[in-house]
Short mmCIF file of C-alpha atoms in Angstrom, two decimals:
data_model
loop_
_atom_site.label_atom_id
_atom_site.label_comp_id
_atom_site.label_asym_id
_atom_site.label_seq_id
_atom_site.Cartn_x
_atom_site.Cartn_y
_atom_site.Cartn_z
CA UNK A 713 76.49 49.72 11.57
CA UNK A 714 77.91 53.13 12.46
CA UNK A 715 79.01 53.61 8.84
CA UNK A 716 75.46 52.93 7.63
CA UNK A 717 74.07 55.55 10.01
CA UNK A 718 76.58 58.10 8.74
CA UNK A 719 75.63 57.34 5.13
CA UNK A 720 71.94 57.56 5.95
CA UNK A 721 72.42 60.88 7.77
CA UNK A 722 74.45 62.25 4.86
CA UNK A 723 71.70 61.17 2.46
CA UNK A 724 69.03 62.94 4.52
CA UNK A 725 71.20 66.07 4.68
CA UNK A 726 71.60 66.11 0.90
CA UNK A 727 67.85 65.64 0.41
CA UNK A 728 67.01 68.44 2.86
CA UNK A 729 69.50 70.88 1.32
CA UNK A 730 68.34 70.02 -2.21
CA UNK A 731 64.70 70.51 -1.20
CA UNK A 732 65.46 73.92 0.30
CA UNK A 733 67.34 74.98 -2.84
CA UNK A 734 64.42 73.88 -5.02
CA UNK A 735 61.72 75.54 -2.92
CA UNK A 736 63.63 78.82 -2.40
CA UNK A 737 62.59 80.39 -5.78
CA UNK A 738 58.93 79.58 -5.05
CA UNK A 739 59.14 81.14 -1.57
CA UNK A 740 60.87 84.22 -2.99
CA UNK A 741 58.06 84.61 -5.54
CA UNK A 742 55.42 84.17 -2.84
CA UNK A 743 57.02 86.79 -0.59
CA UNK A 744 57.44 89.24 -3.50
CA UNK A 745 53.76 88.90 -4.36
CA UNK A 746 52.84 90.07 -0.85
CA UNK A 747 55.02 93.22 -0.75
CA UNK A 748 54.38 96.86 -1.45
CA UNK A 749 56.21 98.38 -4.40
CA UNK A 750 58.69 100.07 -2.02
CA UNK A 751 59.46 96.72 -0.37
CA UNK A 752 59.63 95.00 -3.77
CA UNK A 753 62.31 97.41 -5.05
CA UNK A 754 64.15 97.95 -1.74
CA UNK A 755 67.96 97.81 -1.81
CA UNK A 756 69.24 95.74 -0.09
CA UNK A 757 66.24 93.45 -0.69
CA UNK A 758 63.89 92.60 2.15
CA UNK A 759 62.95 88.92 2.15
CA UNK A 760 59.76 89.06 4.21
CA UNK A 761 56.85 91.43 3.47
CA UNK A 762 55.85 93.65 6.36
CA UNK A 763 52.98 94.37 6.45
CA UNK A 764 51.67 91.57 4.24
CA UNK A 765 49.76 92.97 1.23
CA UNK A 766 47.02 90.38 0.63
CA UNK A 767 45.25 93.05 -1.42
CA UNK A 768 47.77 92.54 -4.25
CA UNK A 769 45.81 89.49 -5.36
CA UNK A 770 42.47 91.28 -5.45
CA UNK A 771 44.04 94.22 -7.32
CA UNK A 772 45.06 91.85 -10.12
CA UNK A 773 41.38 91.12 -10.82
CA UNK A 774 40.50 94.83 -10.78
CA UNK A 775 43.24 96.09 -13.10
CA UNK A 776 42.66 93.79 -16.06
CA UNK A 777 40.44 91.08 -17.60
CA UNK A 778 42.16 88.37 -15.55
CA UNK A 779 38.95 86.33 -15.40
CA UNK A 780 38.57 86.36 -19.21
CA UNK A 781 42.18 85.24 -19.64
CA UNK A 782 41.61 82.42 -17.14
CA UNK A 783 38.42 81.31 -18.90
CA UNK A 784 40.22 81.23 -22.27
CA UNK A 785 43.02 79.13 -20.78
CA UNK A 786 40.49 76.72 -19.25
CA UNK A 787 38.73 76.28 -22.62
CA UNK A 788 41.97 75.69 -24.50
CA UNK A 789 43.40 73.34 -21.86
CA UNK A 790 40.27 71.20 -21.37
CA UNK A 791 39.75 70.73 -25.12
CA UNK A 792 43.46 69.99 -25.59
CA UNK A 793 43.54 67.38 -22.82
CA UNK A 794 40.42 65.69 -24.19
CA UNK A 795 41.83 65.65 -27.71
CA UNK A 796 45.21 64.32 -26.62
CA UNK A 797 43.70 61.48 -24.56
CA UNK A 798 41.39 60.31 -27.35
CA UNK A 799 43.67 60.72 -30.38
CA UNK A 800 46.94 59.54 -28.80
CA UNK A 801 45.40 56.47 -27.18
CA UNK A 802 43.68 55.37 -30.41
CA UNK A 803 46.82 55.80 -32.52
CA UNK A 804 48.95 54.14 -29.84
CA UNK A 805 46.57 51.15 -29.71
CA UNK A 806 46.96 50.71 -33.46
CA UNK A 807 50.76 50.78 -33.21
CA UNK A 808 50.77 48.44 -30.21
CA UNK A 809 48.19 45.81 -31.18
CA UNK A 810 47.02 46.01 -34.78
CA UNK A 811 48.81 44.60 -37.80
CA UNK A 812 49.23 46.72 -40.94
CA UNK A 813 51.98 47.30 -43.54
CA UNK A 814 55.02 49.38 -42.58
CA UNK A 815 53.84 49.66 -38.96
CA UNK A 816 57.33 49.82 -37.46
CA UNK A 817 58.57 52.24 -40.13
CA UNK A 818 55.63 54.56 -39.55
CA UNK A 819 56.20 54.44 -35.80
CA UNK A 820 59.86 55.36 -36.27
CA UNK A 821 58.76 58.33 -38.40
CA UNK A 822 56.34 59.39 -35.66
CA UNK A 823 59.14 59.20 -33.06
CA UNK A 824 61.41 61.16 -35.40
CA UNK A 825 58.99 64.09 -35.40
CA UNK A 826 59.68 64.50 -31.68
CA UNK A 827 63.11 65.82 -32.65
CA UNK A 828 61.63 68.76 -34.59
CA UNK A 829 61.61 71.94 -32.48
CA UNK A 830 58.10 73.45 -32.17
CA UNK A 831 59.36 76.83 -33.35
CA UNK A 832 60.15 75.30 -36.77
CA UNK A 833 56.50 74.28 -37.22
CA UNK A 834 54.93 77.54 -36.13
CA UNK A 835 55.16 79.31 -39.54
CA UNK A 836 53.61 76.42 -41.56
CA UNK A 837 50.88 76.18 -38.92
CA UNK A 838 50.29 79.93 -39.19
CA UNK A 839 49.85 79.66 -42.98
CA UNK A 840 47.45 76.71 -42.64
CA UNK A 841 45.30 78.34 -39.98
CA UNK A 842 45.25 81.60 -41.93
CA UNK A 843 43.92 79.78 -45.01
CA UNK A 844 41.27 78.17 -42.77
CA UNK A 845 40.32 81.59 -41.28
CA UNK A 846 41.12 80.37 -37.77
CA UNK A 847 43.58 83.07 -36.76
CA UNK A 848 42.70 85.18 -33.72
CA UNK A 849 40.47 82.40 -32.39
CA UNK A 850 41.12 79.78 -29.72
CA UNK A 851 40.74 76.91 -32.21
CA UNK A 852 44.40 76.69 -33.36
CA UNK A 853 45.51 76.39 -29.75
CA UNK A 854 43.61 73.17 -29.03
CA UNK A 855 42.80 71.51 -32.35
CA UNK A 856 46.42 70.41 -32.87
CA UNK A 857 46.12 68.09 -29.86
CA UNK A 858 43.30 66.23 -31.64
CA UNK A 859 45.80 65.16 -34.32
CA UNK A 860 47.73 62.84 -31.96
CA UNK A 861 51.08 64.20 -30.79
CA UNK A 862 54.14 61.87 -30.91
CA UNK A 863 54.97 61.99 -27.19
CA UNK A 864 51.44 60.93 -26.24
CA UNK A 865 51.50 58.12 -28.80
CA UNK A 866 54.80 56.84 -27.44
CA UNK A 867 53.58 57.04 -23.83
CA UNK A 868 50.31 55.18 -24.44
CA UNK A 869 51.92 52.61 -26.74
CA UNK A 870 54.36 51.63 -23.98
CA UNK A 871 51.43 51.07 -21.62
CA UNK A 872 49.45 49.00 -24.15
CA UNK A 873 52.47 46.82 -24.94
CA UNK A 874 52.74 45.80 -21.27
CA UNK A 875 49.25 44.26 -21.23
CA UNK A 876 49.44 40.45 -21.72
CA UNK A 877 48.03 39.14 -24.98
CA UNK A 878 45.82 36.73 -23.04
CA UNK A 879 43.37 39.57 -22.29
CA UNK A 880 43.12 40.44 -25.98
CA UNK A 881 42.65 36.83 -27.06
CA UNK A 882 39.99 36.23 -24.42
CA UNK A 883 38.11 39.31 -25.59
CA UNK A 884 38.26 38.10 -29.20
CA UNK A 885 36.80 34.75 -28.14
CA UNK A 886 33.96 36.67 -26.49
CA UNK A 887 33.24 38.41 -29.80
CA UNK A 888 34.82 41.82 -29.19
CA UNK A 889 36.07 43.79 -32.18
CA UNK A 890 39.32 45.84 -32.01
CA UNK A 891 37.52 49.03 -30.92
CA UNK A 892 35.67 47.22 -28.14
CA UNK A 893 38.95 45.68 -26.94
CA UNK A 894 40.55 49.13 -26.93
CA UNK A 895 37.63 50.84 -25.19
CA UNK A 896 36.46 48.22 -22.68
CA UNK A 897 39.69 46.42 -21.78
CA UNK A 898 42.84 48.37 -22.62
CA UNK A 899 41.79 51.86 -21.53
CA UNK A 900 40.55 50.83 -18.06
CA UNK A 901 43.81 48.93 -17.51
CA UNK A 902 45.94 51.99 -18.41
CA UNK A 903 44.37 54.63 -16.14
CA UNK A 904 47.73 55.66 -14.57
CA UNK A 905 49.32 56.32 -17.98
CA UNK A 906 46.12 58.06 -19.07
CA UNK A 907 46.41 60.36 -16.05
CA UNK A 908 50.10 60.97 -16.76
CA UNK A 909 49.34 62.07 -20.32
CA UNK A 910 46.54 64.30 -19.04
CA UNK A 911 48.87 66.01 -16.53
CA UNK A 912 51.63 66.52 -19.11
CA UNK A 913 49.18 67.96 -21.65
CA UNK A 914 47.54 70.17 -19.03
CA UNK A 915 50.86 71.68 -17.93
CA UNK A 916 52.03 72.21 -21.52
CA UNK A 917 48.88 73.92 -22.75
CA UNK A 918 48.27 75.96 -19.59
CA UNK A 919 51.76 77.47 -19.73
CA UNK A 920 52.00 77.78 -23.53
CA UNK A 921 53.18 81.19 -24.73
CA UNK A 922 54.57 80.81 -28.27
CA UNK A 923 51.40 79.72 -30.10
CA UNK A 924 49.06 82.26 -28.41
CA UNK A 925 51.58 85.02 -29.17
CA UNK A 926 51.59 84.05 -32.86
CA UNK A 927 47.93 83.14 -33.46
CA UNK A 928 46.10 85.67 -31.26
CA UNK A 929 45.84 89.44 -31.72
CA UNK A 930 42.62 90.44 -29.90
CA UNK A 931 43.00 91.05 -26.21
CA UNK A 932 39.71 89.31 -25.36
CA UNK A 933 41.08 86.06 -26.82
CA UNK A 934 44.35 86.06 -24.88
CA UNK A 935 45.12 83.08 -22.67
CA UNK A 936 46.50 83.55 -19.17
CA UNK A 937 50.31 83.56 -19.85
CA UNK A 938 50.15 85.92 -22.82
CA UNK A 939 47.50 88.02 -21.05
CA UNK A 940 49.74 88.53 -18.02
CA UNK A 941 52.65 89.52 -20.26
CA UNK A 942 50.46 91.98 -22.18
CA UNK A 943 49.58 93.73 -18.92
CA UNK A 944 53.21 94.26 -17.92
CA UNK A 945 53.18 97.88 -19.14
CA UNK A 946 49.90 98.56 -17.36
CA UNK A 947 51.45 97.40 -14.08
CA UNK A 948 54.54 99.63 -14.39
CA UNK A 949 55.31 100.85 -10.91
CA UNK A 950 53.34 97.96 -9.40
CA UNK A 951 55.35 94.98 -10.57
CA UNK A 952 54.38 93.05 -7.45
CA UNK A 953 50.91 92.68 -9.02
CA UNK A 954 52.49 90.84 -11.94
CA UNK A 955 54.21 88.45 -9.53
CA UNK A 956 50.87 87.84 -7.79
CA UNK A 957 49.18 87.17 -11.16
CA UNK A 958 51.90 84.72 -12.17
CA UNK A 959 51.56 82.91 -8.86
CA UNK A 960 47.78 82.66 -9.20
CA UNK A 961 48.20 81.17 -12.67
CA UNK A 962 50.09 78.26 -11.07
CA UNK A 963 47.23 77.26 -8.75
CA UNK A 964 45.35 75.07 -11.31
CA UNK A 965 48.55 73.18 -12.16
CA UNK A 966 49.25 72.49 -8.49
CA UNK A 967 45.68 71.32 -7.91
CA UNK A 968 45.74 69.00 -10.94
CA UNK A 969 49.09 67.54 -9.91
CA UNK A 970 48.00 66.95 -6.32
CA UNK A 971 44.73 65.35 -7.49
CA UNK A 972 46.47 63.06 -10.01
CA UNK A 973 49.72 62.47 -8.11
CA UNK A 974 48.94 58.83 -7.30
CA UNK A 975 48.15 57.93 -10.92
CA UNK A 976 50.95 60.18 -12.21
CA UNK A 977 53.64 58.27 -10.27
CA UNK A 978 52.19 54.90 -11.29
CA UNK A 979 52.02 55.98 -14.91
CA UNK A 980 55.60 57.26 -15.11
CA UNK A 981 56.87 54.07 -13.47
CA UNK A 982 54.89 51.75 -15.76
CA UNK A 983 55.92 53.62 -18.91
CA UNK A 984 59.60 53.83 -17.98
CA UNK A 985 59.71 57.65 -17.79
CA UNK A 986 61.93 59.08 -15.06
#
């Protein structure tokens, strides 16, 4: 009994220490965003801002088109999430439930594309979008997600495979065609995995830097991450503003995760992702 208490106490201690280690970088960033430049560059460093400079956050909006960058990121992210949910779920349903030649071979090829680093594909994509006159627009940043990405296909396929065949056979007896089975039965039963894919896609597209840096040249088309980086020179001598801007860019991700946390946990558990 005493040994169990010691083990439980040791476990709690490890969890608490690990949590503090994980949250320390976030707290450091938060404190740095609320300092003056003198406090930000002080040696030895001062951990806590005094006085607290709440005005750093309002200055970010005054010194650059932060609102335009945010709007561009919202457009790209919303269209990307919508495209990923529709295209990945439809392709995954075909791989999970429909019968067609070379299905398993094609699925293995799809999984194999997950091993290709994104940086390898960026030049061919640049050439394609240039021939389509889409460079320096937001279109290349979201239209790729409408072509069904392999991770989303794998995630949704795992969820569809776990649904008993009895539901599908009952729907067929009621006269449903494959699309009606997918839309009216399978999708409602896979809401947690749907939410998981939405959160993953949201985080990926919101924080994406490589593609915007390659495809965009006009400042008014910049998304939030590349926009903040482009303003680094403008904020020379006021680097605390850049920290505040970076922290503000995290707020939508935190809100989405908190809103979808329940479904996110259910979806990762049901799909076997840990």
